[in-house]
CSV table of C-alpha atoms and ligand atoms in Angstrom, one decimal:
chain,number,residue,atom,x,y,z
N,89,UNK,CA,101.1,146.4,-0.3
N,90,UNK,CA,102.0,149.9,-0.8
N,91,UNK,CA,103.3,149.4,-4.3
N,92,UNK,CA,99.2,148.9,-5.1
N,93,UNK,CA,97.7,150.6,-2.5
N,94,UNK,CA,98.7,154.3,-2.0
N,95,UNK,CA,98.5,156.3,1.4
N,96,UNK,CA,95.5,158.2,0.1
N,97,UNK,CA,93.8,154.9,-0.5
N,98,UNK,CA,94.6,153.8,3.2
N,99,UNK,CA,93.7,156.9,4.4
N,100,UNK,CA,90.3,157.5,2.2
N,101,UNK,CA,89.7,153.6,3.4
N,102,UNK,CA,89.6,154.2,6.8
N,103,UNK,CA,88.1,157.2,6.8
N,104,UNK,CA,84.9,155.2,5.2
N,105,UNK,CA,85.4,152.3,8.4
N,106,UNK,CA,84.7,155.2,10.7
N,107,UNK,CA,81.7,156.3,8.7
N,108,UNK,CA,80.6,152.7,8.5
N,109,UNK,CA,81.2,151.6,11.9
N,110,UNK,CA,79.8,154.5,13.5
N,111,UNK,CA,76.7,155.4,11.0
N,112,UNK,CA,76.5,152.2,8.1
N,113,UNK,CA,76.3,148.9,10.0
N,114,UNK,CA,73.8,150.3,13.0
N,115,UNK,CA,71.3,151.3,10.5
N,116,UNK,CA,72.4,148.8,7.6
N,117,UNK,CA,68.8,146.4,9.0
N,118,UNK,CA,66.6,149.4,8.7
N,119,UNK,CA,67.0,150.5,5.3
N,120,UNK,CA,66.8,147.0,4.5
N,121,UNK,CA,63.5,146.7,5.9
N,122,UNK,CA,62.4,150.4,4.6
N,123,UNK,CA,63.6,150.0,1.3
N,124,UNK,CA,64.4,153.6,1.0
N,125,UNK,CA,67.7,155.8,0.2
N,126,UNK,CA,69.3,156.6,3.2
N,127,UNK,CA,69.7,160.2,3.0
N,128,UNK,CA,70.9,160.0,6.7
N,129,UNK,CA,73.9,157.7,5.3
N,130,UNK,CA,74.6,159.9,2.3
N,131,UNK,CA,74.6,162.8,4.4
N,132,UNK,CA,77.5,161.3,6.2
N,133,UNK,CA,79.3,160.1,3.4
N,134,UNK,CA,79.2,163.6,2.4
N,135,UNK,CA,80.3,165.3,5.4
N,136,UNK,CA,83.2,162.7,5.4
N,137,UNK,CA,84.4,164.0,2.1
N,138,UNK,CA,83.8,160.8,0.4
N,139,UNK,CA,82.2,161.8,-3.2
N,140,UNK,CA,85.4,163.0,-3.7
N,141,UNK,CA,87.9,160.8,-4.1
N,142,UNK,CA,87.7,159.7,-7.6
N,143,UNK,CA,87.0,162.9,-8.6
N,144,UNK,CA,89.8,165.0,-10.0
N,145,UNK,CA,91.4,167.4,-7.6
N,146,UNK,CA,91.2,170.0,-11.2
N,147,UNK,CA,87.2,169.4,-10.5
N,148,UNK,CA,86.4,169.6,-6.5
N,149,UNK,CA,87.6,166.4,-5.7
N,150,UNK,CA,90.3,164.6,-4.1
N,151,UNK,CA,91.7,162.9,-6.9
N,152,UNK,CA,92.9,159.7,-5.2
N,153,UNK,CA,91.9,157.5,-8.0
N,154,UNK,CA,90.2,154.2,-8.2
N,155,UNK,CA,92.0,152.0,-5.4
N,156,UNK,CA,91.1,154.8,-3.4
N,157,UNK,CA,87.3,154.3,-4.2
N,158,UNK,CA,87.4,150.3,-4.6
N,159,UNK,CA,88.9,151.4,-0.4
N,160,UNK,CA,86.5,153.3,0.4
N,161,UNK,CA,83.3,150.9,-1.4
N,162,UNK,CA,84.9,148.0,0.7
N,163,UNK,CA,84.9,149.4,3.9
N,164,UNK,CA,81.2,150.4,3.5
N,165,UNK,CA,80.1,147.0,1.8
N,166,UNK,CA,81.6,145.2,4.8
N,167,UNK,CA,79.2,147.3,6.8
N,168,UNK,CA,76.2,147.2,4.7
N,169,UNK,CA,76.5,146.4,0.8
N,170,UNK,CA,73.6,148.2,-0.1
N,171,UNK,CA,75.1,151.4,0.9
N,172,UNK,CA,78.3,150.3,-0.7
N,173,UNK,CA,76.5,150.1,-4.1
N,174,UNK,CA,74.4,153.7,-2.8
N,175,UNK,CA,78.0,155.3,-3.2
N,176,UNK,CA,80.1,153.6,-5.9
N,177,UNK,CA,77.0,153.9,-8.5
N,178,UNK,CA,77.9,157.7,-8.3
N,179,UNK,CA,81.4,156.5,-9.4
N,180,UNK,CA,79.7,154.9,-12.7
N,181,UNK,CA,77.5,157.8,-13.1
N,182,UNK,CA,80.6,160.4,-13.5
N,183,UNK,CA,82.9,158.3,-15.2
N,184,UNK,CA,81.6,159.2,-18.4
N,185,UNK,CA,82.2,163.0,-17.8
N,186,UNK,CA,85.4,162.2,-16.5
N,187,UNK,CA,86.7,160.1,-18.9
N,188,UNK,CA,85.2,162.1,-22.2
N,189,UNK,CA,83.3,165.5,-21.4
N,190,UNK,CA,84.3,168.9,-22.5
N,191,UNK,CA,86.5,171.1,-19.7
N,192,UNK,CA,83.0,172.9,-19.5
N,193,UNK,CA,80.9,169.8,-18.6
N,194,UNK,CA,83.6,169.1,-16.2
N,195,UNK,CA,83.7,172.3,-14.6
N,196,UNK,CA,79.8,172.3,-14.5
N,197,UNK,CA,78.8,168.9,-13.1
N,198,UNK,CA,81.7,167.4,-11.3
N,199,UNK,CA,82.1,169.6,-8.2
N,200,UNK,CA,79.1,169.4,-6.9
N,201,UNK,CA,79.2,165.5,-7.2
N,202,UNK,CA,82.5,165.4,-5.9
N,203,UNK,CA,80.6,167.6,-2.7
N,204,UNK,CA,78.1,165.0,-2.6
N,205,UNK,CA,75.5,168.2,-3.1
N,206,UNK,CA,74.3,166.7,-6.3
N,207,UNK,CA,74.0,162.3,-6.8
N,208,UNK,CA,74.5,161.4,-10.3
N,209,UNK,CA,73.0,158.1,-11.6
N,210,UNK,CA,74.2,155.9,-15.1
N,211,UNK,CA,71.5,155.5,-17.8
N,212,UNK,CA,72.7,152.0,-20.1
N,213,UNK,CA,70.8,149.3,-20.2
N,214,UNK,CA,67.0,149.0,-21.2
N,215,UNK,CA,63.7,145.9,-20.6
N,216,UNK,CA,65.3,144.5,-24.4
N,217,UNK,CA,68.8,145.2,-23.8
N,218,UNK,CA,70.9,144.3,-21.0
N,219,UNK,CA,73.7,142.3,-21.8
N,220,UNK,CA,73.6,143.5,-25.4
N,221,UNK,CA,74.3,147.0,-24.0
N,222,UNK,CA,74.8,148.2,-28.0
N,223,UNK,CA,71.2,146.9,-28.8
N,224,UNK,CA,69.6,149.9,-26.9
N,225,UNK,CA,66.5,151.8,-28.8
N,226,UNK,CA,66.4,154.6,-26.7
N,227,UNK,CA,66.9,157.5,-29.3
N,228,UNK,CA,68.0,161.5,-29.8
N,229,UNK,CA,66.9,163.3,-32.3
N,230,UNK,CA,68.5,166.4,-33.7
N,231,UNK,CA,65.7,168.6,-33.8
N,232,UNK,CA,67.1,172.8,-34.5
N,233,UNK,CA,69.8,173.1,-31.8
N,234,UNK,CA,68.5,170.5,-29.6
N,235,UNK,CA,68.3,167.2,-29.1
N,236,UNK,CA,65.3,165.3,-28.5
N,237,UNK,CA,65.4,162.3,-26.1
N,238,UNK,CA,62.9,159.5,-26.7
N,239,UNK,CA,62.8,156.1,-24.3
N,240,UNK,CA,62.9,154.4,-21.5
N,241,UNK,CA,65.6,152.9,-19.5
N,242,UNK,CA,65.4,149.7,-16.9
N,243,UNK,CA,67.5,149.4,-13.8
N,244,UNK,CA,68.6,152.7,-13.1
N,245,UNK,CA,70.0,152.6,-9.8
N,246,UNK,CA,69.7,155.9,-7.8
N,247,UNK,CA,67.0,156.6,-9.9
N,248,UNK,CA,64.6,159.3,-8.4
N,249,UNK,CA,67.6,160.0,-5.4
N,250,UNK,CA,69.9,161.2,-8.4
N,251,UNK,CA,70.2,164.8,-9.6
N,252,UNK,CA,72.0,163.6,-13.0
N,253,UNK,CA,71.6,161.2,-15.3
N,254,UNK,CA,74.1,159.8,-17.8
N,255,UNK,CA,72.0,158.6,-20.6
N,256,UNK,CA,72.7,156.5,-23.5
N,257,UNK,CA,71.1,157.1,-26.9
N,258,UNK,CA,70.8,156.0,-30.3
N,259,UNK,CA,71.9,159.2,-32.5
N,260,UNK,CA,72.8,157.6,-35.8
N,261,UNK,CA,71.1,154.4,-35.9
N,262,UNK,CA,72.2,153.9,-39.8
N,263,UNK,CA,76.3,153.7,-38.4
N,264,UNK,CA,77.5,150.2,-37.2
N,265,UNK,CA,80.2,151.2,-34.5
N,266,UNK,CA,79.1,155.1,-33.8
N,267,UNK,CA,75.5,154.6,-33.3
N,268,UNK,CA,75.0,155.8,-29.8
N,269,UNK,CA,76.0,159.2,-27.8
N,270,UNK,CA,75.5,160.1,-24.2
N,271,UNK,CA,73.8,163.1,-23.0
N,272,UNK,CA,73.6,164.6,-19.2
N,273,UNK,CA,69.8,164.7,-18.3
N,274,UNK,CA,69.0,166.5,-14.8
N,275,UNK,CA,66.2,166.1,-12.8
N,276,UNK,CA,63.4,168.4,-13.5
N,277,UNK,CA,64.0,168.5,-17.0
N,278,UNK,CA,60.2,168.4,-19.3
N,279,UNK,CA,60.1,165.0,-20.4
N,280,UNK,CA,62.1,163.2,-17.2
N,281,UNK,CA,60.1,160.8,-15.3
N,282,UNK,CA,60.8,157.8,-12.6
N,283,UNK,CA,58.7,155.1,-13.6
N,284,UNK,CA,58.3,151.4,-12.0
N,285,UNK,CA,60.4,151.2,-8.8
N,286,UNK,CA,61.7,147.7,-8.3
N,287,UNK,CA,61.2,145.5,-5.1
N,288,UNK,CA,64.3,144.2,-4.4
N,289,UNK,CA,65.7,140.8,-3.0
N,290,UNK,CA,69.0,142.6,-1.8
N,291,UNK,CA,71.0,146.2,-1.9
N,292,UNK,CA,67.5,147.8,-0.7
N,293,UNK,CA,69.4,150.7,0.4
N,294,UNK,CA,69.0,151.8,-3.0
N,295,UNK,CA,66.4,152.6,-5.0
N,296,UNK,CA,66.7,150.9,-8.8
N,297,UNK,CA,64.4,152.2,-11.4
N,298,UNK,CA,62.7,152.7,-14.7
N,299,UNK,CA,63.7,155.9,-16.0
N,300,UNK,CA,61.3,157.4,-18.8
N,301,UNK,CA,62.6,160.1,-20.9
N,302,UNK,CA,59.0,161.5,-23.1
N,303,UNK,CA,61.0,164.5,-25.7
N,304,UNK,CA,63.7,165.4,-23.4
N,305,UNK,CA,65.1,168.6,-25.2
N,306,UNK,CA,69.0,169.2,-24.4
N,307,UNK,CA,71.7,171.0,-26.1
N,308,UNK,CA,75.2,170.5,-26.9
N,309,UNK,CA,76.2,171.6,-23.7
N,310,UNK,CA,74.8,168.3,-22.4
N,311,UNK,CA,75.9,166.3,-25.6
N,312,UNK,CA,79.0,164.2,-23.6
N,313,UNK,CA,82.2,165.8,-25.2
N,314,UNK,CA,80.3,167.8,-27.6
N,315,UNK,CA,80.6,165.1,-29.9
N,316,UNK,CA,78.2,162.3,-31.3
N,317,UNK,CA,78.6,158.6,-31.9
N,318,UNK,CA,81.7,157.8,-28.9
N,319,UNK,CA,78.8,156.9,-26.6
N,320,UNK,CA,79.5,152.9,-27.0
N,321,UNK,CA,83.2,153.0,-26.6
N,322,UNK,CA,82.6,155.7,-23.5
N,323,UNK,CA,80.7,153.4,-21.8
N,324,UNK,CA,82.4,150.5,-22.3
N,325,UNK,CA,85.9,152.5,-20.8
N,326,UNK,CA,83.1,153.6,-18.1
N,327,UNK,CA,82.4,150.1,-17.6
N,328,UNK,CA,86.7,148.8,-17.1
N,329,UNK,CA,86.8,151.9,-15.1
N,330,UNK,CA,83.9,150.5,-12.8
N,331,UNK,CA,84.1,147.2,-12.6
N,332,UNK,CA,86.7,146.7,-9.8
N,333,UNK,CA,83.9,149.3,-8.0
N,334,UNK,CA,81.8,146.3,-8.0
N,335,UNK,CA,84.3,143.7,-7.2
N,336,UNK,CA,85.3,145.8,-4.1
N,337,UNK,CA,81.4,145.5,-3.4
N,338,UNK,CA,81.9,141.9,-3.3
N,339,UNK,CA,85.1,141.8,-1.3
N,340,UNK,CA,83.5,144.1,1.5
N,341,UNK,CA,80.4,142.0,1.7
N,342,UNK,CA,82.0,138.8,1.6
N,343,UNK,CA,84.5,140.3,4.5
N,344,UNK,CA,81.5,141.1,6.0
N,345,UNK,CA,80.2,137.7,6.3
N,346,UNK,CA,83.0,136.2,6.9
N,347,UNK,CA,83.6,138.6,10.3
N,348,UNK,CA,80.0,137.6,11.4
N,349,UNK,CA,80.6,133.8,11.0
N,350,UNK,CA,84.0,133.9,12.6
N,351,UNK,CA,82.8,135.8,15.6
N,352,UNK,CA,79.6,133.1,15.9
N,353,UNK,CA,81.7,130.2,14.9
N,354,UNK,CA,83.7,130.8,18.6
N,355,UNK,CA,80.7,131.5,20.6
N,356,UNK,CA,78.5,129.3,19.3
N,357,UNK,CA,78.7,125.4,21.5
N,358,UNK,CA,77.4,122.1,20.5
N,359,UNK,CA,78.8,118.6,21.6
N,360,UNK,CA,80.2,120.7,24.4
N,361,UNK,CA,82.8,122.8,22.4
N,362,UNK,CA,83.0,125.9,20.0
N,363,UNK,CA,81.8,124.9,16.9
N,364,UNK,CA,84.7,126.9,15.3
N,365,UNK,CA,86.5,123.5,16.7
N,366,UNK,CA,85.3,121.7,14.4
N,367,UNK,CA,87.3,120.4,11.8
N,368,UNK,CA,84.6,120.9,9.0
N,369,UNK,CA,83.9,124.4,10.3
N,370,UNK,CA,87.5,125.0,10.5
N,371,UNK,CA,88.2,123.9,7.1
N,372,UNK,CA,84.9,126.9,5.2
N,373,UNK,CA,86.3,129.1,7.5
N,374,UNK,CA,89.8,128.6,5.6
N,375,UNK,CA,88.5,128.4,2.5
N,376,UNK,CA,86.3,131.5,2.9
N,377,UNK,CA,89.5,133.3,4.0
N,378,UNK,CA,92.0,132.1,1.6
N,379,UNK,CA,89.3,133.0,-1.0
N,380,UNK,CA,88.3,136.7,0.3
N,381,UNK,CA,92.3,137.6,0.3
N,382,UNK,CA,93.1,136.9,-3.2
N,383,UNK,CA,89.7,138.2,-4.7
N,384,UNK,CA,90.7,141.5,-2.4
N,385,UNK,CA,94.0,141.6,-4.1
N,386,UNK,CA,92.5,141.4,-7.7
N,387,UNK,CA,90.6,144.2,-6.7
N,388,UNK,CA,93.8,146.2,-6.0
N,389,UNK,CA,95.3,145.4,-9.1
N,390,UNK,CA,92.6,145.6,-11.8
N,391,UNK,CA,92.1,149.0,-9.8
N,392,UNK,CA,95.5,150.0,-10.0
N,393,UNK,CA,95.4,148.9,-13.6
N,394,UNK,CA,92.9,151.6,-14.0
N,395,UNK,CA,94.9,154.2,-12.1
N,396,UNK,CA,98.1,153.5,-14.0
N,397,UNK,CA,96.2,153.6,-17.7
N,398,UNK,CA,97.5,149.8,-18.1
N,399,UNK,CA,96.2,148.5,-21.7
N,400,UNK,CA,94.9,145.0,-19.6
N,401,UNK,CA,92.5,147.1,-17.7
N,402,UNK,CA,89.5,145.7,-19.8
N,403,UNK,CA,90.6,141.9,-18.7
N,404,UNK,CA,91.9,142.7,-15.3
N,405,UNK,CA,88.7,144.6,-14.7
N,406,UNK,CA,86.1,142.0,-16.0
N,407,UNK,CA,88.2,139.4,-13.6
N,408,UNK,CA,88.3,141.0,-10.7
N,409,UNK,CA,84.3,141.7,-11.2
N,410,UNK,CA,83.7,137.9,-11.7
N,411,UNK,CA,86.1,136.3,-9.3
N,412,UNK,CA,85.5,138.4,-6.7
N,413,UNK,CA,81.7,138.7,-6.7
N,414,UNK,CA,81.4,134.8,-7.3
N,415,UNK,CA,83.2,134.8,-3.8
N,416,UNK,CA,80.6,137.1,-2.6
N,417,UNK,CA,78.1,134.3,-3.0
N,418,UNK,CA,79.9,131.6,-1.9
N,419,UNK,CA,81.5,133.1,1.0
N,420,UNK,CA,77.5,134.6,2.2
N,421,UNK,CA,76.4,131.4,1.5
N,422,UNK,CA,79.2,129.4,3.9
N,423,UNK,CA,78.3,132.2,6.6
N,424,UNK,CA,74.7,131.1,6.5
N,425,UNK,CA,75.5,127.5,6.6
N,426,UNK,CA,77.9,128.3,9.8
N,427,UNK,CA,75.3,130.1,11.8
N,428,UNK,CA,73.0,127.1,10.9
N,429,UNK,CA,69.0,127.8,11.3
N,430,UNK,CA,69.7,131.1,12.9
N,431,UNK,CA,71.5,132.1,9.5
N,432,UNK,CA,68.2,131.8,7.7
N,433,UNK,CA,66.0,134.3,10.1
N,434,UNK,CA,65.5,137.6,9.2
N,435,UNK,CA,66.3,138.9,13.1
N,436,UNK,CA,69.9,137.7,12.2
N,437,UNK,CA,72.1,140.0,10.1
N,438,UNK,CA,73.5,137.1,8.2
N,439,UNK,CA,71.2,136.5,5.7
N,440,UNK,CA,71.1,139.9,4.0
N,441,UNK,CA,74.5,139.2,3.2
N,442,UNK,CA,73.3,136.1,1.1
N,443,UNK,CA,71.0,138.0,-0.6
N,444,UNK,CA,72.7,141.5,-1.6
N,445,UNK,CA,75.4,139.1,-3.1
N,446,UNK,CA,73.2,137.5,-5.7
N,447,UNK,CA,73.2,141.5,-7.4
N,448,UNK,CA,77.0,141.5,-7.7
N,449,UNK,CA,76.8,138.3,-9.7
N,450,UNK,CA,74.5,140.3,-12.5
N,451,UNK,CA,75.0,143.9,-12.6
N,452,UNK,CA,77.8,146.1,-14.3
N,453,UNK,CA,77.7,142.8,-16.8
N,454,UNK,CA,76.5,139.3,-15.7
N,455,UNK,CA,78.9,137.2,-14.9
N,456,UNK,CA,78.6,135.0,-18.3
N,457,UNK,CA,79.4,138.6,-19.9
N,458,UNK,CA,82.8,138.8,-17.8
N,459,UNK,CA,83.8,135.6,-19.3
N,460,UNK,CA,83.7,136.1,-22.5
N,461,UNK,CA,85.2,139.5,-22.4
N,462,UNK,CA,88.0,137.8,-20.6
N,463,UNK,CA,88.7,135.2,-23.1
N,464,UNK,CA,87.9,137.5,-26.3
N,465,UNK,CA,91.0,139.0,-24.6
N,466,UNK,CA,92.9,136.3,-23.6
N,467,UNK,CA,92.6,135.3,-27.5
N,468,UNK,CA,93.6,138.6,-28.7
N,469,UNK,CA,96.8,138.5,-26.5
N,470,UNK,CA,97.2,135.1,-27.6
N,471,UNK,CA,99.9,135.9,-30.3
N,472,UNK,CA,102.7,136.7,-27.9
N,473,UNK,CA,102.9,132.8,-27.3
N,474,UNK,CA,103.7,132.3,-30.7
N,475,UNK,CA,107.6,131.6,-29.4
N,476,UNK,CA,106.2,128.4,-27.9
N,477,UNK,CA,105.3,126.9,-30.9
N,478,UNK,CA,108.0,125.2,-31.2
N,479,UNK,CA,107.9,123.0,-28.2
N,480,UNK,CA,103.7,121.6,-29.7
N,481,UNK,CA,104.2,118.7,-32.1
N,482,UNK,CA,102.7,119.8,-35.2
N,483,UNK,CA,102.0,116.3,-37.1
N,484,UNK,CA,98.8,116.0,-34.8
N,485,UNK,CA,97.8,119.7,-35.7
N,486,UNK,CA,97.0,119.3,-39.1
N,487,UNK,CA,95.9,123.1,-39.6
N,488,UNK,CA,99.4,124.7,-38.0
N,489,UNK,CA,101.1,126.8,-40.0
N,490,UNK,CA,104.0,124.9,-41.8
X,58,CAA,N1,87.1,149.9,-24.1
X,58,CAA,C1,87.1,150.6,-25.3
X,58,CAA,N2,86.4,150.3,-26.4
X,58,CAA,C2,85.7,149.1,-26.3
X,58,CAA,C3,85.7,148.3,-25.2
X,58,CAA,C4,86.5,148.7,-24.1
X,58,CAA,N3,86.5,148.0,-22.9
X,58,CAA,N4,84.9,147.2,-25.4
X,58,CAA,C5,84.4,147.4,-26.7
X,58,CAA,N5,84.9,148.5,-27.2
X,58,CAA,C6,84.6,149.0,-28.5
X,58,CAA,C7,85.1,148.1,-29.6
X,58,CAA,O1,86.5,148.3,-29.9
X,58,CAA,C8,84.2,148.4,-30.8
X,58,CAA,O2,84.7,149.6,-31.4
X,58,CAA,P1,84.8,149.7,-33.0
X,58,CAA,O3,83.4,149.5,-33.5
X,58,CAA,O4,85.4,151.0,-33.2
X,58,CAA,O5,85.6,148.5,-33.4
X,58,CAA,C9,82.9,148.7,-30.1
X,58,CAA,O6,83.2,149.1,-28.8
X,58,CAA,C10,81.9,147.5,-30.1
X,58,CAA,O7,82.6,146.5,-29.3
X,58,CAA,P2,82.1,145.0,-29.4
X,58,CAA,O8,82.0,144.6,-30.9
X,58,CAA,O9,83.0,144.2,-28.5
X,58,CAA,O10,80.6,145.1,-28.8
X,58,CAA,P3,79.5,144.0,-28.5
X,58,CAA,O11,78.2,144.5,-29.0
X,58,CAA,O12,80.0,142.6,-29.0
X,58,CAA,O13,79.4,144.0,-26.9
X,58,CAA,C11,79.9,143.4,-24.6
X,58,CAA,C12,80.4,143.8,-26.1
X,58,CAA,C13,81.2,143.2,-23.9
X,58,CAA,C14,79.0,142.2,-24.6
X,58,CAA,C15,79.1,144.7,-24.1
X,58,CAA,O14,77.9,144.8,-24.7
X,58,CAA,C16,78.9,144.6,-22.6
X,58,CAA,O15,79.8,144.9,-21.8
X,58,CAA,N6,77.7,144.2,-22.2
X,58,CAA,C17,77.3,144.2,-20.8
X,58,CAA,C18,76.6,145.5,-20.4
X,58,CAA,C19,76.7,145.8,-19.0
X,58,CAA,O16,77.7,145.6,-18.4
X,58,CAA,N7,75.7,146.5,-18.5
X,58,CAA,C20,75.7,146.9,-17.1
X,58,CAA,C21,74.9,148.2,-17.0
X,58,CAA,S1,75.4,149.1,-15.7
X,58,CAA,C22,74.8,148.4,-14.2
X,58,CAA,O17,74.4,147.3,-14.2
X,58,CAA,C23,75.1,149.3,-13.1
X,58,CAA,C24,74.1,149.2,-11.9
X,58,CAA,O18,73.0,149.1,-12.0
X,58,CAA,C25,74.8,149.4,-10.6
């Protein structure tokens, strides 16, 4: 275990299970029902130390690196998911600056994040492209020294709560592979505006938004690294780098489920017994298990992947996400089924589960995405089989190679 998972990711972990024992899970219901950031949470989080530890040490943080934060996001997702997603979307907000801004940028914007003085939220996708990331319209215009921010983006979570904003825009739309840059927008800038705020059917513990940017005028200084036209290839790293962020989401909430329907499956009797007696409970109960484990340990991996600079990261990641999040549904789903017609009312904490799971399935790249991102790999990997050729009968293969 400790070959994947450091000490500083065990420790940051439990640090986060007191947080969420003592603070998440007690108020995880409320914030459902409010549908409103819990500042009460974050404040926690914060005094914890948590919005530090992906954050290089160089920059105010703690620099324990992503199985640290996949850590940290479980133990709060097991608690309440919603406030899991509250605190790793800061994780996908930064990773941009962290990955590709100027020492400057660093210096300037990461240590108050890393504090948790200053929430930071990740500006990609828009209403006419979400799974086409590269499709967005959202544009900057050179105008003098500035540059001019035109659009609107959809599904901005932390929107509003967030003091920064990585956004994604169009700079050269004539280039084919470095049309888009990213710029650091704060809050309060002319021209920055929250638009429609979504009504969720899970993760209500954080507010997701249209953000509307009407001329926003920034300079170089918040150009990310100074430099136009990486912004695609920035946020596709940002995107292997915060994937298993997600997938850790998943594990913690299916976890989470799968404690609730354990502890109801042995106090709960019919035909005179504990249901968890039953065969056919026995056997989901298993089955959820078995499946929780290994999606937890892809986590680990794909994380460590990320923390070791490992050239599969980009598959390893996009697994992880789907794997692990398809759990998420399955397992919320089973957990519901086990605490039968109690499962489905809302005074039981069991269906929120189900219904912050269906997000993990669609966000940070639907599921469908994943896939083919895993076998566009799988096929570019494919050569180093080559050595097996020898053992395929070629007469039925009429295009082989002679
Ligand atoms: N690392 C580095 N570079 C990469 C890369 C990676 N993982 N993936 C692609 N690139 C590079 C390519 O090498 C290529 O560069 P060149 O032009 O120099 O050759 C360039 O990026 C374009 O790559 P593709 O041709 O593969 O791009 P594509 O248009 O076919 O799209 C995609 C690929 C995988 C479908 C991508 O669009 C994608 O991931 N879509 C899903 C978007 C997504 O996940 N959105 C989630 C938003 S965030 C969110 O949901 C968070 C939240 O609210 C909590």
């Amino acid at each position: 275990m400790r070959t994947i998972v450091s000490d500083a990711a065990i420790h940051w972990g439990q640090v986060a299970k007191e947080v969420a024992d003592r603070v998440v899970r007690p108020l995880a219901t409320k914030y459902d029902r409010l549908q409103e950031y819990p500042w009460e949470i974050q404040k926690e989080l914060a005094a914890a130390g948590l919005f530090g530890v992906w954050i290089p040490k160089a920059y105010g943080g703690h620099g324990a690196g992503i199985v640290a934060l996949c850590k940290v996001v479980e133990e709060l997702s097991r608690a309440c998911p919603g406030v899991g997603v509250m605190y790793a979307v800061n994780a996908l907000g930064s990773f941009p600056m962290i990955i590709a801004g100027t020492e400057a940028q660093k210096e300037r914007f990461l240590p108050p994040i890393a504090k948790g003085e200053k929430l930071i939220a990740f500006c990609l996708s828009e209403k006419f492209a979400g799974s086409d990331a590269g499709g967005m319209r959202t544009r900057a215009i050179k105008e003098g020294d500035d540059w001019v921010i035109r659009g609107e983006k959809k599904w901005t979570t932390n929107g509003g709560a967030a003091d920064l904003y990585t956004v994604f825009a169009v700079t050269d739309p004539e280039s084919k592979s470095r049309r888009i840059s990213a710029f650091m927008v704060e809050k309060g800038m002319p021209g920055f505006s929250i638009g429609k705020i979504e009504d969720k059917m899970g993760i209500r513990a954080v507010p997701v938004v249209e953000t509307h940017f009407n001329g926003v005028r920034v300079g170089d200084s918040h150009l990310l690294g100074g430099k136009a036209g990486m912004g695609f290839v920035h946020s596709m790293q940002t995107l292997d780098w915060a994937r298993p962020g997600v997938a850790a989401q998943a594990v913690g909430l299916a976890q989470g489920a799968l404690d609730y329907a354990l502890l109801y499956a042995t106090k709960r009797n019919q035909f005179g017994a504990p249901i968890s007696s039953f065969q056919m409970i026995q056997e989901m109960l298993a089955d959820m298990s078995a499946k929780v484990d290994a999606a937890r340990w892809l986590v680990y991996a794909a994380a460590s992947a990320v923390d070791e600079g490992d050239s599969h990261v980009t598959k390893l990641a996009a697994e992880c996400k789907y794997f692990a999040t398809e759990v998420a549904m399955e397992v919320s789903t089973k957990a519901v089924q086990i605490f039968g017609g109690y499962g489905y009312m809302r005074d039981y904490p069991i269906e929120k589960f189900m219904r912050d799971a269906k997000i993990t399935q669609i966000y940070e790249g639907a599921n469908q995405i994943q896939k083919l991102v895993i076998a566009r790999n799988l096929i570019k990997e494919a050569q180093h089989l080559d050595h097996l050729m020898k053992y395929i009968p070629t007469e039925v293969h009429c295009d082989y190679p002679a």
